[in-house]
PDB file of C-alpha atoms and ligand atoms in Angstrom:
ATOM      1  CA  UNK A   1       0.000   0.000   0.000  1.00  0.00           C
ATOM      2  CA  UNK A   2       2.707   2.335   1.243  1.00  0.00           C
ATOM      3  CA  UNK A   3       3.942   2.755  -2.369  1.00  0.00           C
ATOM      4  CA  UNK A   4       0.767   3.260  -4.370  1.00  0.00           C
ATOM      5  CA  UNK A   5      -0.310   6.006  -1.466  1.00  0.00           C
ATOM      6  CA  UNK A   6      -1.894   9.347  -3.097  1.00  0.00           C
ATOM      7  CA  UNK A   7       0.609  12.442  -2.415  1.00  0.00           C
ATOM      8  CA  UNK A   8      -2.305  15.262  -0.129  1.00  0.00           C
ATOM      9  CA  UNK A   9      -1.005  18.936  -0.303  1.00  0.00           C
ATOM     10  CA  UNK A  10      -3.368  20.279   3.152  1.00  0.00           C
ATOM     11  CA  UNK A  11      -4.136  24.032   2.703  1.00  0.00           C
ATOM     12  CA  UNK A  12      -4.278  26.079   5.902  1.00  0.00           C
ATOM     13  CA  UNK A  13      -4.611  29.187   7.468  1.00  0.00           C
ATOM     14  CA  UNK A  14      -4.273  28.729  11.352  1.00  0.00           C
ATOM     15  CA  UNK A  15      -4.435  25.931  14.238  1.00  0.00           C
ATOM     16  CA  UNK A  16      -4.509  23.030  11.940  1.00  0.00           C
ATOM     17  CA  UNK A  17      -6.600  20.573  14.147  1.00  0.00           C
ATOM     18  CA  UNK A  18      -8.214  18.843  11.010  1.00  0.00           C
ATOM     19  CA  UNK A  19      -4.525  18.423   9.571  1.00  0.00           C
ATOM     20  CA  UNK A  20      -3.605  16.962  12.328  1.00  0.00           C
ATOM     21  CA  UNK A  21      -6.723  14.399  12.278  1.00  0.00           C
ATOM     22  CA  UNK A  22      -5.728  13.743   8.613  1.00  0.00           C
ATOM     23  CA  UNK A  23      -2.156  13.578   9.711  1.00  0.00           C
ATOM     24  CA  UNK A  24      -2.769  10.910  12.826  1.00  0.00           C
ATOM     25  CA  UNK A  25      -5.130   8.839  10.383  1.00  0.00           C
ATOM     26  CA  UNK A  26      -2.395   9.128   7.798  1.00  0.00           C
ATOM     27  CA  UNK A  27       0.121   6.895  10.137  1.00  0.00           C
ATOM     28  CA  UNK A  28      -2.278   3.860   9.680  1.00  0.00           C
ATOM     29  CA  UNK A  29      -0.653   1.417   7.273  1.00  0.00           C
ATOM     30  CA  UNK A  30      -3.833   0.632   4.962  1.00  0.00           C
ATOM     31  CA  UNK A  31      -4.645   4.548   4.881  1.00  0.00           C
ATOM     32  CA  UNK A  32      -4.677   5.326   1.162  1.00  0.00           C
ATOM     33  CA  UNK A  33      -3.095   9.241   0.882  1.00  0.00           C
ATOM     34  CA  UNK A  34      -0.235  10.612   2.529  1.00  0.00           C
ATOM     35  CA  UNK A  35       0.123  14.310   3.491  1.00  0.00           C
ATOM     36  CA  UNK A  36       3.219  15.034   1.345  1.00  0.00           C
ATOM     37  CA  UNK A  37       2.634  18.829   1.729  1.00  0.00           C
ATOM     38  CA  UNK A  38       1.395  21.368   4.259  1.00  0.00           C
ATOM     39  CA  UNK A  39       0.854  25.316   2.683  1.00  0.00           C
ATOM     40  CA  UNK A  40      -0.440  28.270   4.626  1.00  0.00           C
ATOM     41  CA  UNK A  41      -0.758  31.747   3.299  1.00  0.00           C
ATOM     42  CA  UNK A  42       0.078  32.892   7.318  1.00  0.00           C
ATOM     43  CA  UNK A  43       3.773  32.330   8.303  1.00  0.00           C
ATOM     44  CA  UNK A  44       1.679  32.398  11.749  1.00  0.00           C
ATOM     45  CA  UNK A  45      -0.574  29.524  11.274  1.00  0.00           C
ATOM     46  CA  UNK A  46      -0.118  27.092  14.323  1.00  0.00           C
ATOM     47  CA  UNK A  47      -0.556  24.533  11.754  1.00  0.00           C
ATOM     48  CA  UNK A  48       2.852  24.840   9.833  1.00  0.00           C
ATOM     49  CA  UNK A  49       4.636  23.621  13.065  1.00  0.00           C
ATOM     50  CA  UNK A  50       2.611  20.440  13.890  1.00  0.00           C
ATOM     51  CA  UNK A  51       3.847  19.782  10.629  1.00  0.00           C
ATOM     52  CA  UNK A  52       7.301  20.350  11.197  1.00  0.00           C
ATOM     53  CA  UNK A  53       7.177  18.454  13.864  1.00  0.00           C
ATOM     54  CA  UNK A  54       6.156  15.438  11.770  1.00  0.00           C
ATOM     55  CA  UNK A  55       8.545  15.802   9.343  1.00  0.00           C
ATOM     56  CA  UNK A  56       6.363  16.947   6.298  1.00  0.00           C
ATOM     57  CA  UNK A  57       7.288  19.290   4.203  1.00  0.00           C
ATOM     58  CA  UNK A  58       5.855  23.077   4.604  1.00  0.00           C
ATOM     59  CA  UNK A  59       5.255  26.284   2.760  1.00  0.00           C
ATOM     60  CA  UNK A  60       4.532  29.674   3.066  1.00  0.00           C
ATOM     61  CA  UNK A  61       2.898  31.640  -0.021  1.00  0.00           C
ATOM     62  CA  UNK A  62       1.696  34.896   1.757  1.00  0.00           C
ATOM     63  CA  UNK A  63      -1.209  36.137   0.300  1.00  0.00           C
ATOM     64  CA  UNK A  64      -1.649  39.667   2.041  1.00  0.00           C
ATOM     65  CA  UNK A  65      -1.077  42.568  -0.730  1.00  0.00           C
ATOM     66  CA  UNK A  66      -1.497  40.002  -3.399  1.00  0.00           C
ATOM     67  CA  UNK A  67      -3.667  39.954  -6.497  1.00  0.00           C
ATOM     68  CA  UNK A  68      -6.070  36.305  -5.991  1.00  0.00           C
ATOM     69  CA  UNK A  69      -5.067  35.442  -9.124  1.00  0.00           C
ATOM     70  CA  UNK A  70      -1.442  35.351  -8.657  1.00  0.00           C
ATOM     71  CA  UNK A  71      -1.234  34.235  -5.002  1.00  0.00           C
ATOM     72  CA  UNK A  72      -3.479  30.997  -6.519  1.00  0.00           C
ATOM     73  CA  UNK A  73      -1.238  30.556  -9.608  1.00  0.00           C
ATOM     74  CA  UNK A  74       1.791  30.471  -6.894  1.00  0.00           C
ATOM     75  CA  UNK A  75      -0.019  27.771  -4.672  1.00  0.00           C
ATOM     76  CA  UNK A  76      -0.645  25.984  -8.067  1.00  0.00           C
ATOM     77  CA  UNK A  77       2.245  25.758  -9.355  1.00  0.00           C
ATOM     78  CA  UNK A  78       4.002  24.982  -6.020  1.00  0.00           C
ATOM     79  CA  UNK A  79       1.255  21.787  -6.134  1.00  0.00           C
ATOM     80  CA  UNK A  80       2.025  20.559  -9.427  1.00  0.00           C
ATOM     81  CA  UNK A  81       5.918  20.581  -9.043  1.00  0.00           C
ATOM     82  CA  UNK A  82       5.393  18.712  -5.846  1.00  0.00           C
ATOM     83  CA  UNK A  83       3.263  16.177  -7.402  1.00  0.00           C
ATOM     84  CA  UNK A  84       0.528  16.746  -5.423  1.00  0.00           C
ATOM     85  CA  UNK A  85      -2.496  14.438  -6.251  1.00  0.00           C
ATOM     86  CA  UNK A  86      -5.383  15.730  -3.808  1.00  0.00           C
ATOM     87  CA  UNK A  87      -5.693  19.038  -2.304  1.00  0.00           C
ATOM     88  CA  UNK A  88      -7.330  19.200   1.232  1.00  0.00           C
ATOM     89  CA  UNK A  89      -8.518  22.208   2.191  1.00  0.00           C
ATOM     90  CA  UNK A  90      -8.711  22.434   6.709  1.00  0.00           C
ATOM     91  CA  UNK A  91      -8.968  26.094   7.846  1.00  0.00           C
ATOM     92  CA  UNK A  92      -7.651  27.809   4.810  1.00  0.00           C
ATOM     93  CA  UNK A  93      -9.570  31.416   4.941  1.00  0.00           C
ATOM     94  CA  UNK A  94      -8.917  32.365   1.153  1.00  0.00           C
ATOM     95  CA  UNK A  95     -11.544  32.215  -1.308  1.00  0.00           C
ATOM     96  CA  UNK A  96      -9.727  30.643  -4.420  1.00  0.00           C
ATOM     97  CA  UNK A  97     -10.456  31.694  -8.025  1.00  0.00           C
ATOM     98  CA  UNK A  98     -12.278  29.919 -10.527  1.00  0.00           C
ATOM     99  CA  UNK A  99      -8.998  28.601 -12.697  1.00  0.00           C
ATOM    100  CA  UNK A 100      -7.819  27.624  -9.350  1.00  0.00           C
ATOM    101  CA  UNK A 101     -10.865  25.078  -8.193  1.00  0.00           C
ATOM    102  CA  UNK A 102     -10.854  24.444 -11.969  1.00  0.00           C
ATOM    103  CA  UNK A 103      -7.519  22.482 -11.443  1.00  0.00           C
ATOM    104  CA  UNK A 104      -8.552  20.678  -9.035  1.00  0.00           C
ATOM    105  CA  UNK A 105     -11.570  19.517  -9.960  1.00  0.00           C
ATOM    106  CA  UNK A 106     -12.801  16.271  -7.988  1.00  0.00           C
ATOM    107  CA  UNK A 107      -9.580  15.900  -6.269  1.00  0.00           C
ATOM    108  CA  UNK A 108     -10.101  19.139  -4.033  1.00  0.00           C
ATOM    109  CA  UNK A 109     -12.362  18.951  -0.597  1.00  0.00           C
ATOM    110  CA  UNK A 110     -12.887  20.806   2.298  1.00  0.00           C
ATOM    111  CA  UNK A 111     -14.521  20.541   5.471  1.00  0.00           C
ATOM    112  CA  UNK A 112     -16.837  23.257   6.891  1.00  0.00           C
ATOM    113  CA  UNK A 113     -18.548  23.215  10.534  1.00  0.00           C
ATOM    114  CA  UNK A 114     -21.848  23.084   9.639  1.00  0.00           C
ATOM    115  CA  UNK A 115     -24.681  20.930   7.316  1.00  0.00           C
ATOM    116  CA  UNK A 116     -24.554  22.249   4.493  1.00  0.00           C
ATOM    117  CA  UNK A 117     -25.888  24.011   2.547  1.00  0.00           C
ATOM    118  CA  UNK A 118     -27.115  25.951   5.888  1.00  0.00           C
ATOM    119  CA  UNK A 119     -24.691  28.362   7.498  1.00  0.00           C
ATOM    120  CA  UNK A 120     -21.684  29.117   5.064  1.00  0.00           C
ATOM    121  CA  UNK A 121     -19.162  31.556   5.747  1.00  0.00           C
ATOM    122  CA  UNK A 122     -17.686  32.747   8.570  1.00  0.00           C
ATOM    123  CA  UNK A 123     -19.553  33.010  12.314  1.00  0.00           C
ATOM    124  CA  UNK A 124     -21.080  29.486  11.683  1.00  0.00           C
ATOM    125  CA  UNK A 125     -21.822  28.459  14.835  1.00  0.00           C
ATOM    126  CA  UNK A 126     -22.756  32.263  15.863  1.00  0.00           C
ATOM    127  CA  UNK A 127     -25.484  31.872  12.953  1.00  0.00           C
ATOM    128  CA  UNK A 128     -26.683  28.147  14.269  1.00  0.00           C
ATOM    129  CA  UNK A 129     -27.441  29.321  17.246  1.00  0.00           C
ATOM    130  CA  UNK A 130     -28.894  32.888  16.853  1.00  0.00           C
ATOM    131  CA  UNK A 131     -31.305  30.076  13.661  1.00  0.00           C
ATOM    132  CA  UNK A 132     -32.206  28.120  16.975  1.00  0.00           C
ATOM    133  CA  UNK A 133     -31.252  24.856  15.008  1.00  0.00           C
ATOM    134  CA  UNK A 134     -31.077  21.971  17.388  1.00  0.00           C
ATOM    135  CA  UNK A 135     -29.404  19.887  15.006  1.00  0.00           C
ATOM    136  CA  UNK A 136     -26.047  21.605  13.992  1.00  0.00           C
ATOM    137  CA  UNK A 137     -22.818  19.464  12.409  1.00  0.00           C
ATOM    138  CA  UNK A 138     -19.853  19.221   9.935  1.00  0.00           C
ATOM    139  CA  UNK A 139     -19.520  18.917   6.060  1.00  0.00           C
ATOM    140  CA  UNK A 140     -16.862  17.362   3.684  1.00  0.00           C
ATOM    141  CA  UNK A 141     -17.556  18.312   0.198  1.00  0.00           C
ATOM    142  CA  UNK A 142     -15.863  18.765  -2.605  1.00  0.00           C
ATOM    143  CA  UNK A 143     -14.933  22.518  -3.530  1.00  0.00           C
ATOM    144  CA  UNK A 144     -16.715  23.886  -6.306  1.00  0.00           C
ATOM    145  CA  UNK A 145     -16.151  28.191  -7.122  1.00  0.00           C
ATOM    146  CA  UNK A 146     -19.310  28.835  -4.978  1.00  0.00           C
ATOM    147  CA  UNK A 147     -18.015  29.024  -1.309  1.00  0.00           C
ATOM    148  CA  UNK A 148     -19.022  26.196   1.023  1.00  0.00           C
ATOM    149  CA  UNK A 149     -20.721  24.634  -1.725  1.00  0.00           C
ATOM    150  CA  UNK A 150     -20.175  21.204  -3.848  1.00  0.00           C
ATOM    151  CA  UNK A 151     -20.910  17.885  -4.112  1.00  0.00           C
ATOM    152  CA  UNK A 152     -20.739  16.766  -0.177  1.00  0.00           C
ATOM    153  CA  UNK A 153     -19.268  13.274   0.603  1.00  0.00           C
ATOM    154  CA  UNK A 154     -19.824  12.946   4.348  1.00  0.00           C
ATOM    155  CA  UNK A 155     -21.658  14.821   6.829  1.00  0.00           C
ATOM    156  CA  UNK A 156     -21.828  14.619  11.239  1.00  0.00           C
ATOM    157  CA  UNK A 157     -24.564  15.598  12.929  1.00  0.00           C
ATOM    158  CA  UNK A 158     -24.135  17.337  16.236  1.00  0.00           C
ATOM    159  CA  UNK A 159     -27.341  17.937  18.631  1.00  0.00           C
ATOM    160  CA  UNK A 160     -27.105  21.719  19.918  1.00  0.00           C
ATOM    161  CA  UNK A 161     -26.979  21.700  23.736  1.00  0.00           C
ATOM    162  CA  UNK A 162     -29.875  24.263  25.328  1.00  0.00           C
ATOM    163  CA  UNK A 163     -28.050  26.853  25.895  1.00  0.00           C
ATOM    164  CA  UNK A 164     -24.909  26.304  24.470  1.00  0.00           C
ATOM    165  CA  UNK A 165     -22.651  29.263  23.489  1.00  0.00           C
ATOM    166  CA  UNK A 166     -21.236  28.955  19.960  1.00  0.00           C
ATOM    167  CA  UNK A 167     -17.568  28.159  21.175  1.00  0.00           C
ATOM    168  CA  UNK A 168     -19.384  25.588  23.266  1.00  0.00           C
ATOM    169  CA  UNK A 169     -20.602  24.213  19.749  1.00  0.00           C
ATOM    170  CA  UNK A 170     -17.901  24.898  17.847  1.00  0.00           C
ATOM    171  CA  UNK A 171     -15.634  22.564  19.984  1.00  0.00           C
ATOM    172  CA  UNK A 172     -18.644  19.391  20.060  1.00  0.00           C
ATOM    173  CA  UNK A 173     -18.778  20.323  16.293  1.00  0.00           C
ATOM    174  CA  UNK A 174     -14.835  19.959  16.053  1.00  0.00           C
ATOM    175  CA  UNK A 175     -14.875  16.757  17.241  1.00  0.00           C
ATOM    176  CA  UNK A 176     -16.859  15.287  14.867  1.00  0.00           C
ATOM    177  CA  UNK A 177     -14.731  17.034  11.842  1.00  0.00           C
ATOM    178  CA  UNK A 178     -11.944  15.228  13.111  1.00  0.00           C
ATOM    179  CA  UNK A 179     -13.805  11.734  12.798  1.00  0.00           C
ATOM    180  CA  UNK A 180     -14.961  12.758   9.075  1.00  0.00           C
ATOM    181  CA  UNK A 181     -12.197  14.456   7.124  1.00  0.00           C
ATOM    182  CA  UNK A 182      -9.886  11.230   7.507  1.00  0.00           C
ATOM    183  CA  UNK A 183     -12.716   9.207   6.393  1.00  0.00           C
ATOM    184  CA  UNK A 184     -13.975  11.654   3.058  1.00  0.00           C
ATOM    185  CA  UNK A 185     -10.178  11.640   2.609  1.00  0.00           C
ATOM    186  CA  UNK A 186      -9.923   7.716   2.772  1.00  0.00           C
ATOM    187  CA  UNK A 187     -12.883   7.460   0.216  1.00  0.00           C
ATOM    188  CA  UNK A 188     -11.358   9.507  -2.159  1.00  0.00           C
ATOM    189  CA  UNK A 189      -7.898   8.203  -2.430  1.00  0.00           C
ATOM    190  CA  UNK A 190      -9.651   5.279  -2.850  1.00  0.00           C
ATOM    191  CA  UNK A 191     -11.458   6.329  -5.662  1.00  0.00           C
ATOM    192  CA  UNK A 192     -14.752   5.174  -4.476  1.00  0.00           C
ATOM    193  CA  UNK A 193     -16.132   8.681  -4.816  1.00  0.00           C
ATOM    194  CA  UNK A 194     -18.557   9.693  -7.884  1.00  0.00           C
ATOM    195  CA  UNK A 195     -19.649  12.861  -8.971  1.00  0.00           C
ATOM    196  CA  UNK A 196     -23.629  12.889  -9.501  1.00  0.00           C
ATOM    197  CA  UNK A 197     -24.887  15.726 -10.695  1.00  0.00           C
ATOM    198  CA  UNK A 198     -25.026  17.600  -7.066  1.00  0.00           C
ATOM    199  CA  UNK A 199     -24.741  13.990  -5.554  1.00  0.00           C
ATOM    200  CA  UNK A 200     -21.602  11.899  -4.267  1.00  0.00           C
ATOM    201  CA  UNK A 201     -21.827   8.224  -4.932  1.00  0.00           C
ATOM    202  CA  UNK A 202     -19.909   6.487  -2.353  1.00  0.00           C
ATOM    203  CA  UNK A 203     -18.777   2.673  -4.010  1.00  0.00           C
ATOM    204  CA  UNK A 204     -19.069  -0.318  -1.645  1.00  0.00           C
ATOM    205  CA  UNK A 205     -19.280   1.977   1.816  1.00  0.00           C
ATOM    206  CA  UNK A 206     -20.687   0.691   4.515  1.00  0.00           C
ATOM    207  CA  UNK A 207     -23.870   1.743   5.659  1.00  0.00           C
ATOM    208  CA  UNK A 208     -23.933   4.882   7.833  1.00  0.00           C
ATOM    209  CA  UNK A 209     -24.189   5.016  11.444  1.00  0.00           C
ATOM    210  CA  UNK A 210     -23.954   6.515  14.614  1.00  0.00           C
ATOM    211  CA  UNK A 211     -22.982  10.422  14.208  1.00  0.00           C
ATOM    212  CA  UNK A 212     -22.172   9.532  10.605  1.00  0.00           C
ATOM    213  CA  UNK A 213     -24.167  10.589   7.881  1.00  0.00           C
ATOM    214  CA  UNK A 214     -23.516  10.164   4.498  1.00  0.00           C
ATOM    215  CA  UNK A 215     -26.019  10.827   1.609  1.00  0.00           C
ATOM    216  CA  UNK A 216     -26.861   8.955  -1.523  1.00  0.00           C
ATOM    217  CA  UNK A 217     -25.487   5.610  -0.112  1.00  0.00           C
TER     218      UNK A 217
HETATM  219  C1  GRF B 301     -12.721  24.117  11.246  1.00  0.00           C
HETATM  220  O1  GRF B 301     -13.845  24.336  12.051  1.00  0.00           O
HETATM  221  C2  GRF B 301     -13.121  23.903   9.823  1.00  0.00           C
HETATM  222  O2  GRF B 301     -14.350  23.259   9.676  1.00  0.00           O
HETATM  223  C3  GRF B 301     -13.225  25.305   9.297  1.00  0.00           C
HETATM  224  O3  GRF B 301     -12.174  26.007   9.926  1.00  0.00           O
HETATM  225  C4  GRF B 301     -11.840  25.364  11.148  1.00  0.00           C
HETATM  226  C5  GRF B 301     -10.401  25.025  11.077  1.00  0.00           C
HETATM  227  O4  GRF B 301      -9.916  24.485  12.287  1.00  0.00           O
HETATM  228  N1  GRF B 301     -13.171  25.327   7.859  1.00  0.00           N
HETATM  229  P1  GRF B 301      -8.495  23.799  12.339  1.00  0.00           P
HETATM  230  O5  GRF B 301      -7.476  24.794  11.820  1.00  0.00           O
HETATM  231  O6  GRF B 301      -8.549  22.569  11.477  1.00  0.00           O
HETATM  232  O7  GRF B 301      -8.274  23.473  13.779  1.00  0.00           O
END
C-alpha cells in the first residue's frame, strides 16, 4: 500500500486541528493518501509547526497585498511541481479563483462546521445558534467556485446543547470534523467517490451510522 499512497497537499490558514486528524489517520498502514505537503498563506498559522514536527514538508505563499489570481497561480504551481495528487482544504480562509478550483476539480475537498448548505461563511456556529437549530454538524464536500458549496461526501450531525454558546458548539462540532475528514479523505484516495450531478456516490461503503451521515449511499 505504502507505495501506491496518493501524495495530499493540506491548505491552511491557522491551528490546523483537522490536519492533524488527517495527519494521525495518515500513520495507519492501509490509509490510502499521505500528506506530502502542508501550505499556509500565514507564516503564523499554528498549523505549519505540527507539521514540522512530523517531518512533512511546509510552505509559506503569503497572500496579504497580493492579487487572488497570482497568489493561486503560486499555490498551483508549487502543487504541481510537488506532485501533489489531492488538495485538502482544513482552515484555509482564502476564497480561491475559478482557474484555481478548476484544477482541481474532484480531487479538491474541504470541510466546513456546519450541514450544508445551511450556514456558510464565517460566524457558523454564531449563525446556528442565533437560527435556533437543534441539530447543527460538519460537512466534507468537494470545492466547487461557490463558497461552502459542492458535491458533499460525508456529513456529522451534532445535537445543539440548550443553551450552548457557539464556542461551546464549535468545539462538540470539532470533534466530529476530526472523525470525518480522515474518512472523506480515505474514500477519495480510494477512488470510491462519484460525482452525480449535485450527488456523491460512495462505491461499496458501509452503511452509515452513529454520528455519521452520508447521503446517496
Ligand atoms: C474548522 O472548524 C473547519 O471546519 C473550518 O475552519 C476550522 C479550522 O480548524 N473550515 P483547524 O485549523 O482545522 O483546527
Amino acid at each position: 500500500m505504502t507505495a501506491t499512497r496518493r501524495a495530499v497537499a493540506v491548505l491552511i490558514s491557522g491551528r490546523g486541528s483537522n490536519l492533524r486528524a488527517l495527519i494521525e489517520a495518515a500513520k495507519a498502514p492501509d490509509y490510502p493518501a499521505r500528506i506530502a505537503l502542508v501550505v499556509s498563506n500565514r507564516a503564523d498559522a499554528e498549523g505549519l509547526r505540527l507539521a514540522r514536527d512530523h517531518g512533512i514538508e511546509t510552505a509559506v505563499i503569503p497572500s496579504k497585498g497580493k492579487e487572488r489570481a497570482a497568489f493561486d497561480a503560486e499555490v498551483d504551481a508549487l502543487l504541481r511541481a510537488k506532485g501533489i495528487e489531492l488538495v485538502c482544504l482544513a482552515g484555509f480562509m482564502r476564497i480561491l479563483t475559478p482557474e484555481f478550483v478548476a484544477g482541481w476539480t474532484g480531487r479538491m475537498i474541504n470541510i466546513h462546521p456546519s450541514l450544508l448548505p445551511a450556514f456558510k461563511g464565517v460566524n457558523v456556529h454564531e449563525q446556528a445558534i442565533e437560527a435556533g437549530v437543534r441539530i447543527s454538524g460538519c460537512t466534507v464536500h468537494f470545492v466547487i467556485p461557490e463558497l461552502d458549496d459542492g458535491p458533499i461526501i460525508l456529513q456529522a450531525a451534532v445535537p445543539v446543547p440548550p443553551g450552548a454558546t457557539p464556542a461551546q458548539l464549535a468545539d462538540l462540532v470539532l470533534e466530529q470534523e476530526h472523525r470525518i475528514y480522515p474518512q472523506a479523505l480515505r474514500w477519495l484516495a480510494e477512488d470510491r467517490l462519484q460525482i452525480d450531478g449535485r450527488a456523491v456516490r460512495i462505491r461499496g461503503a458501509a452503511p452509515a451510522s452513529g454520528a455519521l451521515i452520508s447521503p446517496a449511499l
